[in-house]
């Protein structure tokens, strides 16, 4: 009964607040204490008992009462942080204030006139307080930070007597062993629950970014900026706590079947919110257009991690969690499956982007494959699902970043033996084969909104191709199938950029022939079998009539799945009946080109275009015919098709293969493969072209895409309680489906 009475009293207080037309004085403690002192409500209760319509009504009709409610709730948090919450009643008051602010803040942010409220000081407040001049937002963030290291509330007390929260060294209270901390404190589910509630409030504070329209301008989030600056004395231990809690988490534990159905795992909820807070606080703009502001200490700490044992701890932890959804058991649904893999991918991206030593560590051994396989699993699993287009984008972006480094291509040569359940053709080969087979699957049977990623996928294959020692027959045929599809007239002429895909594939073949001919007899055989594709490309018609016919007749293109009609990015995510539309940028903005010199170093090529280092024109239009602009464009890129190496290979090998087939009466392709395996083209091919690597390059457009994607994921993942549901979010579009 007590809990029912508590809810009833809380609801009565909310009704009083919404019906009062006159301002209630801040000194009316009896009225304001109804919201936190005499109640024991859960966060779900607060969301149910404080309806959105009533918050908006108070905001519009009694703004001073809403302002006082926020100020008084923050005041209670500050008092709790100062006192250290020694009693159970004080802890309950703090929790009630946390829940109330988590409920109200989104409605403050959605109104542009209110957005500056938390960054103002409250008149007459804090006269006896050193923090009197602080804006309300700063007082709130510092109180939350203190409370995250409050003995017996969120951390284990080290002393029998009450500790002074203002004098403790929070570096001794880091939540989990790992980076920079050796002791693993005992698990305490109450502390985990309290930490989670505080992290929910932190996320809500940071979510002001959701209520601003998307913009390529680098606008610093003032909440994140202050929280990650030197004013926050707990910045280092909190960053370390969040990182260690995430990377140390083992969802499977001892592996007892169905244990996740019998016991609540409070640590999982904490880990999920920890990784969300981490990826939001690690937002950092670099480059000349970056806004000027205080250093982000979280980014600073992450970029300075350098010990190999720390890198190993982080990589093993992330790989273990990313692999979790792939786990197969004999008993269906007997092992716990985590659902925050999208946040883990963003965290992995930020680690590689901000800490190049970590990136090089990842690529130094085959451990990178422990990350690659789950990413490829996600890509394949999500390829046809419109609700997970954003997941495919982040996975492809990570692979693009990794592919800019030589070691990634080298690591792909490791045989692929651990069979992960995927609906792909059976093959015996390497991780490179797996990558190519899945990329082929995305292109040929993925959702149409993934079409703008085709050039990104092929860029990755181009980057790794000089290092692939032996493609399987399955992967070789997939590459030839893509070239066949992309080199048809209807596809080539249906959009001005489509020919780039053919250039990418030809570059892949040239790299493999020039640098890895000896081990790639399967590819050479596939090229010989499909040689008509290359002959058709060499004799491609560029007359206006042919081009006009393709432009006019779009029936064929609509009937075939491999269509690329636009390069406008339009990713999306849908979950729980909602869709958040994202707008990223194109490949030429994503990459810069680097040439690998003979000593293995890379030289940036700032102005090289996709079609450079290719060849002399094959056809020149006759002066008496004036070609159309489309025809001129086709002539321009057709003359640069890098076909010389492949044509020379065909010129040399086709007669030899035909001769041995006739002489020996061969019909078995294994004999032909054996012949090709021992063949050589030394001295017969053109001089090898320089290896060209397209490395990921950060820019404002991709930064905006990541921000939008990250907040879209966080919006959709926080449904209990639904913190931002039905608020006027402007960063992305919400579609109910």
XYZ file of C-alpha atoms in Angstrom:
737
model
C 0.000 0.000 0.000
C 2.809 2.370 0.857
C 4.122 2.365 -2.696
C 0.615 2.996 -4.096
C 0.163 5.939 -1.711
C 3.576 7.231 -2.746
C 2.616 7.175 -6.435
C -0.724 8.796 -5.637
C 0.938 11.612 -3.712
C 3.448 12.130 -6.524
C 0.656 12.284 -9.109
C -1.230 14.798 -6.951
C 1.892 16.972 -6.824
C 2.174 16.869 -10.638
C -1.497 17.847 -11.012
C -1.026 20.720 -8.569
C 1.943 21.933 -10.601
C 0.008 21.841 -13.879
C -3.079 23.565 -12.473
C -1.382 26.378 -10.564
C -1.635 29.631 -12.500
C 0.474 31.646 -10.069
C 4.229 31.131 -9.532
C 5.125 28.970 -6.529
C 7.948 30.423 -4.471
C 11.218 28.483 -4.373
C 11.067 28.768 -0.569
C 7.798 26.796 -0.426
C 9.630 23.626 0.595
C 6.443 21.775 1.536
C 5.213 22.038 -2.069
C 8.460 21.198 -3.853
C 9.427 18.345 -1.510
C 6.362 16.429 -2.705
C 8.295 15.640 -5.916
C 11.228 13.894 -4.255
C 11.198 13.742 -0.447
C 8.072 11.691 0.239
C 8.036 9.343 -2.756
C 9.614 6.050 -3.764
C 8.896 6.012 -7.506
C 10.782 4.069 -10.154
C 11.938 5.753 -13.355
C 9.079 3.989 -15.167
C 6.627 5.469 -12.635
C 7.967 8.977 -13.230
C 7.527 8.644 -16.999
C 3.969 7.336 -16.548
C 2.929 9.883 -13.913
C 4.406 12.941 -15.677
C 2.767 12.971 -19.139
C 4.387 14.871 -22.015
C 1.306 17.048 -22.522
C 1.462 18.263 -18.910
C 5.176 19.102 -19.104
C 4.508 21.170 -22.234
C 1.499 22.818 -20.589
C 3.587 23.940 -17.591
C 6.328 25.101 -19.973
C 3.888 27.303 -21.897
C 1.501 28.462 -19.151
C 3.600 28.473 -15.962
C 7.217 28.823 -17.127
C 8.417 30.111 -13.769
C 7.132 26.959 -12.031
C 8.942 24.691 -14.503
C 12.116 26.749 -14.032
C 11.825 26.459 -10.241
C 11.196 22.693 -10.447
C 14.391 22.231 -12.495
C 16.402 24.499 -10.225
C 15.174 22.798 -7.035
C 15.879 19.314 -8.456
C 19.434 20.330 -9.398
C 19.838 21.905 -5.956
C 18.919 18.588 -4.321
C 21.490 16.755 -6.479
C 24.174 19.275 -5.512
C 23.289 18.837 -1.822
C 23.425 15.050 -2.216
C 26.812 15.271 -3.922
C 28.131 17.564 -1.187
C 26.902 15.370 1.668
C 27.768 12.020 0.056
C 24.211 10.699 0.565
C 24.960 9.000 3.907
C 21.322 8.005 4.584
C 18.883 5.866 2.602
C 16.405 8.776 2.505
C 18.987 11.101 0.931
C 19.805 8.481 -1.703
C 16.104 8.127 -2.546
C 15.770 11.907 -2.897
C 18.763 11.959 -5.267
C 17.321 9.105 -7.353
C 13.924 10.813 -7.568
C 15.555 14.052 -8.766
C 17.637 12.128 -11.338
C 14.471 10.501 -12.726
C 12.494 13.725 -12.777
C 15.223 15.626 -14.634
C 15.639 12.748 -17.117
C 11.903 13.080 -17.832
C 11.807 16.873 -18.152
C 15.038 17.818 -19.953
C 13.985 16.738 -23.494
C 11.023 19.123 -23.278
C 13.381 21.930 -22.286
C 15.578 21.194 -25.319
C 12.767 20.942 -27.870
C 11.793 24.589 -27.274
C 14.379 27.001 -28.690
C 13.349 29.697 -26.158
C 14.171 27.388 -23.259
C 17.432 25.961 -24.555
C 19.564 28.590 -22.841
C 17.796 28.177 -19.493
C 20.278 25.713 -18.003
C 23.162 27.940 -19.049
C 21.863 30.850 -16.991
C 22.368 31.419 -13.277
C 19.364 31.426 -10.984
C 18.798 34.874 -9.431
C 19.299 34.831 -5.683
C 20.406 31.193 -5.699
C 23.626 30.029 -4.125
C 24.219 33.132 -1.982
C 25.831 30.921 0.624
C 27.414 28.673 -1.947
C 30.776 28.939 -3.655
C 29.115 27.712 -6.857
C 26.569 30.546 -6.820
C 27.866 32.032 -10.062
C 27.775 28.725 -11.962
C 25.168 28.154 -14.657
C 22.612 25.509 -13.697
C 23.978 23.088 -16.351
C 27.478 23.197 -14.845
C 26.164 22.606 -11.309
C 24.114 19.670 -12.596
C 27.009 18.053 -14.498
C 29.471 18.447 -11.603
C 26.932 16.968 -9.168
C 26.319 13.973 -11.460
C 30.083 13.478 -11.812
C 30.553 13.550 -8.010
C 27.664 11.148 -7.502
C 29.215 8.642 -9.933
C 32.017 8.223 -7.365
C 29.934 8.439 -4.199
C 30.894 5.738 -1.623
C 28.057 3.331 -0.793
C 25.904 4.868 -3.538
C 27.809 4.132 -6.764
C 31.176 2.783 -5.521
C 32.340 0.481 -2.735
C 33.406 2.394 0.370
C 37.032 1.838 1.380
C 36.515 2.900 4.994
C 34.174 1.941 7.782
C 33.351 5.538 8.633
C 31.658 7.943 6.251
C 34.027 9.431 3.679
C 34.120 13.061 2.612
C 33.106 12.902 -1.056
C 34.856 16.194 -1.812
C 38.244 14.961 -0.615
C 38.340 11.376 -1.951
C 40.673 10.462 -4.795
C 38.243 9.026 -7.324
C 41.107 7.339 -9.216
C 41.051 4.801 -6.353
C 37.372 4.092 -7.066
C 37.531 3.207 -10.771
C 34.644 0.810 -11.457
C 36.519 -2.028 -13.156
C 40.027 -3.364 -13.719
C 41.620 -2.768 -17.106
C 43.301 0.312 -18.553
C 45.290 2.051 -15.807
C 43.652 0.118 -12.945
C 44.502 -3.355 -11.644
C 41.860 -4.100 -8.974
C 38.444 -5.447 -9.906
C 35.936 -4.288 -7.259
C 33.257 -6.793 -6.187
C 30.034 -6.632 -8.222
C 27.241 -4.707 -6.500
C 23.967 -4.632 -8.388
C 22.647 -1.620 -6.422
C 25.712 0.413 -7.390
C 25.290 -0.700 -11.018
C 21.628 0.379 -10.991
C 22.478 3.784 -9.507
C 25.319 4.317 -11.990
C 22.947 3.441 -14.836
C 20.375 6.012 -13.692
C 23.062 8.702 -13.516
C 24.366 7.759 -16.982
C 20.794 7.975 -18.351
C 20.604 11.518 -16.997
C 24.001 12.333 -18.508
C 22.864 11.065 -21.917
C 19.720 13.164 -21.586
C 21.824 16.254 -20.827
C 24.030 15.590 -23.856
C 20.990 14.985 -26.093
C 20.418 18.686 -26.734
C 22.215 17.870 -30.038
C 19.101 15.932 -31.120
C 16.987 19.067 -31.083
C 19.185 21.046 -33.470
C 18.761 20.606 -37.247
C 21.541 18.731 -39.079
C 24.344 21.039 -40.114
C 27.789 20.536 -41.612
C 29.009 23.371 -39.368
C 31.051 22.140 -36.434
C 28.936 23.137 -33.453
C 30.298 22.098 -30.079
C 27.824 20.477 -27.690
C 28.124 22.750 -24.611
C 27.123 19.936 -22.237
C 29.800 17.572 -23.563
C 32.359 20.394 -23.766
C 31.988 21.299 -20.093
C 31.719 17.717 -18.828
C 34.927 16.671 -20.609
C 36.925 19.747 -19.561
C 39.215 20.369 -16.590
C 36.346 21.622 -14.362
C 35.306 17.980 -14.021
C 37.815 16.587 -11.513
C 36.558 13.046 -12.165
C 37.140 13.143 -15.946
C 40.038 10.645 -15.951
C 38.601 8.031 -13.544
C 35.194 8.279 -15.233
C 36.620 7.822 -18.737
C 38.647 4.853 -17.470
C 35.634 3.396 -15.624
C 33.405 3.574 -18.692
C 36.036 2.059 -20.996
C 36.965 -0.729 -18.561
C 33.358 -1.646 -17.741
C 32.629 -2.056 -21.460
C 35.785 -3.971 -22.410
C 35.756 -6.257 -19.347
C 32.127 -7.318 -19.775
C 31.520 -10.966 -20.620
C 27.892 -11.522 -21.604
C 28.211 -15.322 -21.605
C 29.959 -15.641 -18.239
C 30.337 -19.280 -17.240
C 28.170 -20.325 -20.182
C 25.358 -21.971 -18.154
C 22.487 -22.433 -20.637
C 19.545 -20.060 -20.182
C 21.140 -18.313 -17.188
C 20.133 -14.950 -18.714
C 16.470 -15.981 -18.456
C 16.748 -16.857 -14.764
C 18.783 -13.903 -13.516
C 18.723 -10.211 -14.319
C 22.064 -8.929 -15.556
C 22.300 -5.383 -14.217
C 25.854 -5.120 -15.506
C 24.651 -5.441 -19.119
C 22.382 -2.397 -18.750
C 25.274 -0.450 -17.219
C 27.627 -1.528 -20.035
C 25.099 -0.447 -22.653
C 24.763 3.042 -21.175
C 28.509 3.268 -20.548
C 29.301 2.692 -24.230
C 26.622 5.214 -25.236
C 28.063 7.899 -22.941
C 31.554 7.081 -24.237
C 30.704 7.507 -27.931
C 28.852 10.771 -27.249
C 31.647 12.276 -25.147
C 34.276 11.217 -27.707
C 32.901 13.619 -30.286
C 35.750 15.747 -31.517
C 36.124 17.920 -34.592
C 39.560 18.121 -36.173
C 40.972 20.224 -38.963
C 41.008 23.914 -39.802
C 37.221 24.264 -39.537
C 37.105 22.820 -36.012
C 35.482 25.158 -33.495
C 37.699 26.629 -30.811
C 36.978 25.338 -27.322
C 38.613 23.666 -24.330
C 40.345 20.348 -24.920
C 38.071 17.322 -24.690
C 39.819 15.320 -21.962
C 38.067 12.080 -22.960
C 39.463 12.362 -26.498
C 42.826 13.348 -25.032
C 42.947 10.324 -22.697
C 41.858 7.928 -25.440
C 44.468 9.246 -27.871
C 47.231 8.813 -25.272
C 46.647 5.127 -24.449
C 49.834 3.401 -25.580
C 50.653 0.283 -23.535
C 50.354 -2.957 -25.494
C 48.582 -4.705 -22.598
C 45.951 -1.924 -22.613
C 45.472 -2.244 -26.375
C 45.161 -6.014 -25.998
C 42.552 -5.647 -23.226
C 40.495 -3.218 -25.329
C 40.705 -5.221 -28.569
C 39.928 -8.574 -26.941
C 37.008 -7.057 -25.038
C 35.469 -5.403 -28.088
C 36.034 -8.471 -30.283
C 34.395 -10.709 -27.641
C 31.318 -8.466 -27.493
C 31.090 -7.990 -31.285
C 31.281 -11.767 -31.769
C 28.560 -12.417 -29.177
C 25.580 -12.205 -31.600
C 27.289 -14.842 -33.786
C 27.464 -17.480 -31.028
C 25.837 -20.777 -32.000
C 24.619 -23.246 -29.365
C 22.994 -26.662 -29.549
C 20.115 -25.398 -27.377
C 18.160 -22.609 -29.118
C 18.404 -19.177 -27.444
C 20.376 -20.658 -24.551
C 23.175 -18.062 -24.700
C 22.649 -14.388 -24.038
C 22.853 -12.116 -27.095
C 23.820 -8.477 -26.578
C 22.036 -5.807 -28.621
C 24.453 -2.881 -28.435
C 26.768 -3.946 -31.278
C 26.098 -0.722 -33.226
C 27.447 1.372 -30.351
C 30.474 -0.963 -30.150
C 31.176 -0.363 -33.846
C 31.101 3.418 -33.297
C 33.449 3.049 -30.304
C 35.838 0.875 -32.340
C 35.747 3.492 -35.113
C 36.612 6.285 -32.673
C 39.442 4.263 -31.129
C 41.015 3.682 -34.557
C 40.409 7.265 -35.677
C 41.720 9.038 -32.557
C 44.535 6.652 -31.614
C 46.682 5.602 -34.572
C 48.855 3.449 -32.300
C 45.760 1.412 -31.508
C 44.961 1.108 -35.226
C 48.478 -0.183 -35.931
C 48.216 -2.586 -32.971
C 44.947 -3.964 -34.359
C 46.590 -4.578 -37.739
C 49.830 -5.947 -36.302
C 48.457 -9.467 -35.888
C 45.599 -11.651 -37.074
C 43.505 -10.340 -34.147
C 42.025 -7.825 -36.606
C 40.155 -10.779 -38.142
C 38.292 -11.227 -34.830
C 36.735 -7.846 -35.565
C 36.429 -8.330 -39.329
C 34.316 -11.509 -39.186
C 31.548 -10.059 -36.949
C 31.464 -6.879 -39.063
C 31.027 -8.967 -42.227
C 28.337 -10.984 -40.420
C 26.450 -7.773 -39.549
C 26.772 -6.498 -43.135
C 25.429 -9.708 -44.598
C 22.669 -10.054 -42.005
C 21.481 -6.448 -42.433
C 21.917 -6.077 -46.191
C 18.245 -6.435 -47.181
C 16.752 -4.703 -44.127
C 15.861 -1.046 -44.629
C 15.830 -0.579 -40.854
C 19.559 -1.410 -40.648
C 21.008 0.590 -43.520
C 22.894 2.729 -40.982
C 24.524 -0.395 -39.505
C 25.806 -1.375 -42.959
C 27.234 2.136 -43.451
C 29.218 2.137 -40.191
C 30.554 -1.370 -40.922
C 31.687 -0.329 -44.396
C 33.270 2.880 -43.045
C 35.337 0.840 -40.562
C 36.530 -1.516 -43.316
C 37.395 1.495 -45.493
C 39.511 2.925 -42.666
C 41.286 -0.418 -42.120
C 41.823 -1.015 -45.845
C 43.923 2.145 -46.086
C 46.688 0.260 -44.251
C 48.827 -2.372 -46.022
C 48.714 -4.781 -43.077
C 44.956 -5.203 -43.407
C 45.325 -6.618 -46.917
C 48.129 -8.903 -45.734
C 46.047 -10.233 -42.798
C 43.191 -11.150 -45.148
C 45.327 -13.995 -46.553
C 44.752 -16.061 -43.410
C 42.549 -19.099 -44.171
C 38.922 -18.723 -43.102
C 38.146 -21.822 -41.042
C 35.735 -20.783 -38.261
C 32.368 -21.196 -39.922
C 29.888 -18.507 -38.921
C 26.263 -19.168 -39.955
C 25.714 -16.983 -43.043
C 23.640 -17.466 -46.170
C 26.597 -17.358 -48.531
C 28.072 -19.914 -50.970
C 30.271 -22.584 -49.430
C 33.929 -22.018 -50.275
C 37.379 -23.031 -49.155
C 39.602 -20.013 -48.958
C 40.774 -17.002 -46.992
C 39.217 -14.078 -45.173
C 39.676 -12.106 -48.410
C 37.344 -14.564 -50.143
C 34.807 -14.102 -47.348
C 34.977 -10.320 -47.744
C 34.509 -10.451 -51.535
C 31.648 -12.974 -51.356
C 29.756 -10.841 -48.820
C 30.391 -7.602 -50.727
C 29.013 -9.326 -53.839
C 25.943 -10.354 -51.822
C 25.386 -6.775 -50.611
C 25.620 -5.398 -54.156
C 23.438 -8.022 -55.830
C 20.811 -8.662 -53.148
C 21.045 -5.740 -50.728
C 18.443 -3.069 -50.121
C 18.330 -0.423 -52.839
C 19.312 2.251 -50.299
C 22.744 0.635 -50.134
C 23.480 1.496 -53.778
C 25.504 4.602 -52.858
C 27.883 2.284 -50.979
C 28.887 0.323 -54.092
C 31.899 2.516 -54.819
C 32.903 2.399 -51.152
C 32.772 -1.414 -51.165
C 34.845 -1.604 -54.336
C 37.335 0.958 -52.986
C 37.995 -1.438 -50.085
C 38.591 -4.322 -52.521
C 40.922 -2.108 -54.612
C 42.899 -1.121 -51.512
C 43.532 -4.724 -50.414
C 43.898 -6.288 -53.885
C 47.705 -5.815 -54.309
C 48.241 -8.040 -51.242
C 45.821 -10.938 -51.901
C 47.922 -14.007 -52.621
C 45.247 -16.470 -53.732
C 41.572 -15.911 -54.439
C 39.222 -18.903 -54.456
C 37.280 -19.749 -57.599
C 34.070 -18.623 -55.861
C 35.462 -15.139 -55.083
C 37.042 -14.799 -58.550
C 33.712 -15.573 -60.222
C 31.928 -13.064 -57.975
C 34.290 -10.286 -59.097
C 33.776 -11.199 -62.763
C 30.025 -11.272 -62.231
C 30.128 -7.726 -60.849
C 32.148 -6.517 -63.832
C 29.675 -8.203 -66.172
C 26.744 -6.446 -64.487
C 28.421 -3.040 -64.255
C 29.723 -3.002 -67.830
C 26.381 -3.418 -69.601
C 25.202 -0.424 -71.641
C 22.034 0.132 -69.644
C 24.031 0.390 -66.418
C 27.022 2.364 -67.711
C 24.896 5.050 -69.363
C 22.117 5.289 -66.760
C 24.113 7.647 -64.496
C 27.147 9.798 -65.137
C 29.197 8.218 -62.317
C 28.465 4.547 -62.948
C 31.609 3.941 -64.999
C 33.684 4.496 -61.837
C 32.640 1.033 -60.654
C 34.114 -0.521 -63.807
C 37.363 1.411 -63.252
C 37.547 0.107 -59.676
C 37.077 -3.507 -60.777
C 39.635 -3.201 -63.581
C 42.075 -1.759 -61.056
C 41.454 -4.790 -58.808
C 42.232 -7.187 -61.675
C 45.329 -5.205 -62.695
C 46.666 -5.219 -59.125
C 46.163 -8.961 -58.777
C 47.752 -9.721 -62.166
C 50.719 -7.371 -61.755
C 51.522 -8.063 -58.090
C 50.037 -11.479 -57.205
C 49.910 -13.407 -60.492
C 51.637 -16.547 -59.178
C 48.959 -17.544 -56.658
C 45.882 -16.348 -58.518
C 45.329 -19.003 -61.170
C 41.623 -19.129 -60.253
C 41.204 -15.456 -61.146
C 43.248 -15.790 -64.360
C 41.104 -18.768 -65.386
C 37.902 -16.805 -64.631
C 39.179 -13.853 -66.701
C 39.964 -16.169 -69.636
C 36.526 -17.784 -69.429
C 34.794 -14.373 -69.292
C 37.121 -12.647 -71.784
C 34.175 -11.456 -73.857
C 33.393 -8.903 -71.089
C 36.753 -7.213 -71.648
C 36.410 -7.300 -75.436
C 32.961 -5.708 -75.162
C 34.366 -2.982 -72.917
C 37.161 -2.275 -75.390
C 34.593 -1.984 -78.191
C 31.994 -0.124 -76.148
C 29.728 1.956 -78.361
C 29.707 5.658 -77.530
C 27.456 6.888 -80.332
C 24.618 9.227 -79.242
C 21.886 6.884 -80.494
C 22.976 4.060 -78.190
C 23.292 6.382 -75.196
C 19.941 8.022 -75.914
C 18.235 4.636 -76.158
C 19.538 3.656 -72.718
C 18.475 6.978 -71.219
C 15.004 6.649 -72.732
C 14.436 3.014 -71.982
C 14.588 2.480 -68.222
C 12.408 -0.641 -68.180
C 15.384 -2.970 -68.218
C 17.175 -1.129 -65.439
C 14.104 -1.331 -63.236
C 13.862 -5.073 -63.751
C 17.467 -5.704 -62.679
C 18.513 -5.344 -59.042
C 21.978 -3.903 -59.687
C 20.928 -0.351 -60.505
C 22.721 2.810 -59.462
C 20.648 5.785 -60.486
C 21.890 8.349 -58.002
C 24.873 9.169 -55.814
C 22.825 11.051 -53.239
C 23.328 9.326 -49.898
C 20.194 8.416 -48.009
C 20.801 5.911 -45.237
C 18.134 4.959 -42.735
C 17.545 3.094 -39.512
C 14.308 1.636 -38.274
C 13.634 -0.057 -34.968
C 10.648 -0.341 -32.698
C 8.495 1.035 -35.498
C 10.583 4.152 -35.980
C 12.892 5.253 -38.777
C 15.653 7.851 -38.594
C 16.838 9.106 -41.987
C 20.504 9.936 -42.361
C 22.323 11.874 -45.053
C 26.032 10.969 -45.448
C 28.532 11.924 -48.183
C 30.130 10.371 -51.267
C 33.366 8.428 -51.723
C 35.466 11.211 -53.253
C 34.865 13.223 -50.079
C 35.632 10.181 -47.923
C 39.092 9.362 -49.221
C 42.435 10.818 -50.162
C 44.772 8.952 -52.483
C 48.212 7.710 -51.493
C 50.740 5.969 -53.717
C 52.844 3.140 -52.307
C 56.481 3.707 -53.208
C 59.089 0.992 -53.667
C 60.201 1.139 -50.045
C 56.626 0.549 -48.857
C 55.937 4.102 -47.685
C 52.906 6.057 -48.830
C 52.993 9.345 -50.702
C 49.832 11.478 -50.717
C 48.472 12.371 -54.145
C 46.281 15.361 -53.494
C 45.014 16.068 -56.984
C 44.941 12.674 -58.660
C 41.535 11.785 -60.083
C 40.032 8.325 -60.271
C 40.915 7.939 -63.953
C 44.569 8.972 -63.823
C 47.648 6.833 -64.519
C 45.719 5.314 -67.437
C 46.014 5.383 -71.098
C 45.942 7.097 -74.468
C 42.683 7.623 -76.411
C 41.527 4.799 -78.637
C 38.936 6.772 -80.615
C 38.824 10.377 -81.714
C 35.516 11.780 -82.991
C 35.629 12.798 -86.634
C 35.456 16.576 -87.174
C 32.370 16.440 -89.387
C 30.223 14.936 -86.559
C 29.577 16.971 -83.437
C 28.941 14.486 -80.629
C 26.450 15.138 -77.806
C 27.722 16.123 -74.325
C 26.865 12.609 -73.068
C 28.771 11.051 -75.950
C 31.788 13.270 -75.258
C 31.706 12.272 -71.593
C 31.605 8.575 -72.507
C 34.459 9.050 -74.997
C 36.477 10.795 -72.325
C 36.346 7.994 -69.754
C 36.274 5.168 -72.312
C 39.628 6.298 -73.664
C 41.084 5.882 -70.171
C 39.843 2.349 -69.426
C 42.899 0.514 -68.005
C 42.564 -2.569 -70.202
C 46.156 -2.969 -71.445
C 47.349 -5.434 -68.785
C 44.299 -7.688 -69.088
C 44.323 -7.592 -72.902
C 48.001 -8.531 -72.922
C 47.302 -11.422 -70.526
C 44.519 -12.677 -72.796
C 46.682 -12.231 -75.866
C 49.399 -14.443 -74.350
C 47.426 -17.059 -72.415
C 44.271 -17.721 -74.449
C 46.149 -19.304 -77.391
C 48.233 -21.378 -74.964
C 45.158 -22.642 -73.107
C 43.337 -23.414 -76.358
C 46.383 -25.274 -77.663
C 46.800 -27.575 -74.646
C 43.050 -28.250 -74.588
C 43.226 -29.392 -78.238
C 46.563 -31.186 -77.954
C 45.716 -33.073 -74.781
C 41.971 -33.231 -75.233
C 41.453 -31.516 -71.880
C 37.923 -31.022 -70.596
C 38.737 -30.889 -66.874
C 39.320 -27.366 -65.576
C 41.638 -28.654 -62.829
C 44.226 -29.506 -65.505
C 43.928 -26.037 -67.005
C 44.307 -24.514 -63.544
C 47.426 -26.608 -62.991
C 48.845 -25.280 -66.266
C 48.042 -21.667 -65.312
C 49.483 -22.217 -61.847
C 52.897 -22.998 -63.311
C 52.720 -20.365 -66.041
C 54.458 -17.021 -66.002
C 54.021 -13.621 -67.595
C 57.398 -12.227 -66.576
C 58.550 -9.734 -69.190
C 55.307 -10.022 -71.152
C 53.093 -7.585 -69.250
C 53.284 -3.764 -69.287
C 55.467 -2.162 -66.611
C 53.636 -2.540 -63.255
C 51.632 0.520 -62.341
C 52.189 2.101 -58.913
C 49.907 0.804 -56.138
C 47.264 3.426 -55.382
C 45.586 3.353 -51.961
C 42.537 5.469 -51.154
C 42.753 6.290 -47.452
C 39.837 7.502 -45.359
C 39.947 11.242 -44.771
C 37.847 12.904 -42.067
C 35.626 15.783 -43.149
C 32.633 17.778 -41.929
C 30.165 15.669 -43.912
C 31.203 12.349 -42.400
C 31.406 13.923 -38.927
C 27.784 15.013 -39.344
C 26.798 11.555 -40.544
C 28.409 9.894 -37.518
C 26.732 12.339 -35.131
C 23.334 11.693 -36.695
C 23.788 7.919 -36.812
C 25.061 7.784 -33.229
C 22.141 9.760 -31.825
C 19.690 7.804 -33.973
C 20.963 4.552 -32.436
C 20.811 5.984 -28.897
C 17.275 7.318 -29.515
C 16.046 3.904 -30.658
C 17.889 1.884 -28.010
C 16.517 3.831 -25.014
C 12.955 2.596 -24.860
C 12.756 1.672 -21.166
C 12.027 4.377 -20.301
C 11.425 6.020 -23.721
C 13.440 9.136 -22.909
C 13.016 10.993 -26.205
C 9.913 9.342 -27.627
C 7.365 11.772 -29.074
C 9.559 14.844 -28.558
C 10.337 17.277 -31.346
C 13.677 15.795 -32.469
C 15.193 17.705 -35.398
C 18.565 16.021 -36.023
C 16.854 13.196 -37.922
C 13.401 12.357 -39.158
C 11.213 9.927 -37.228
C 8.977 7.718 -39.346
C 6.410 5.385 -37.795
C 6.071 2.246 -39.852
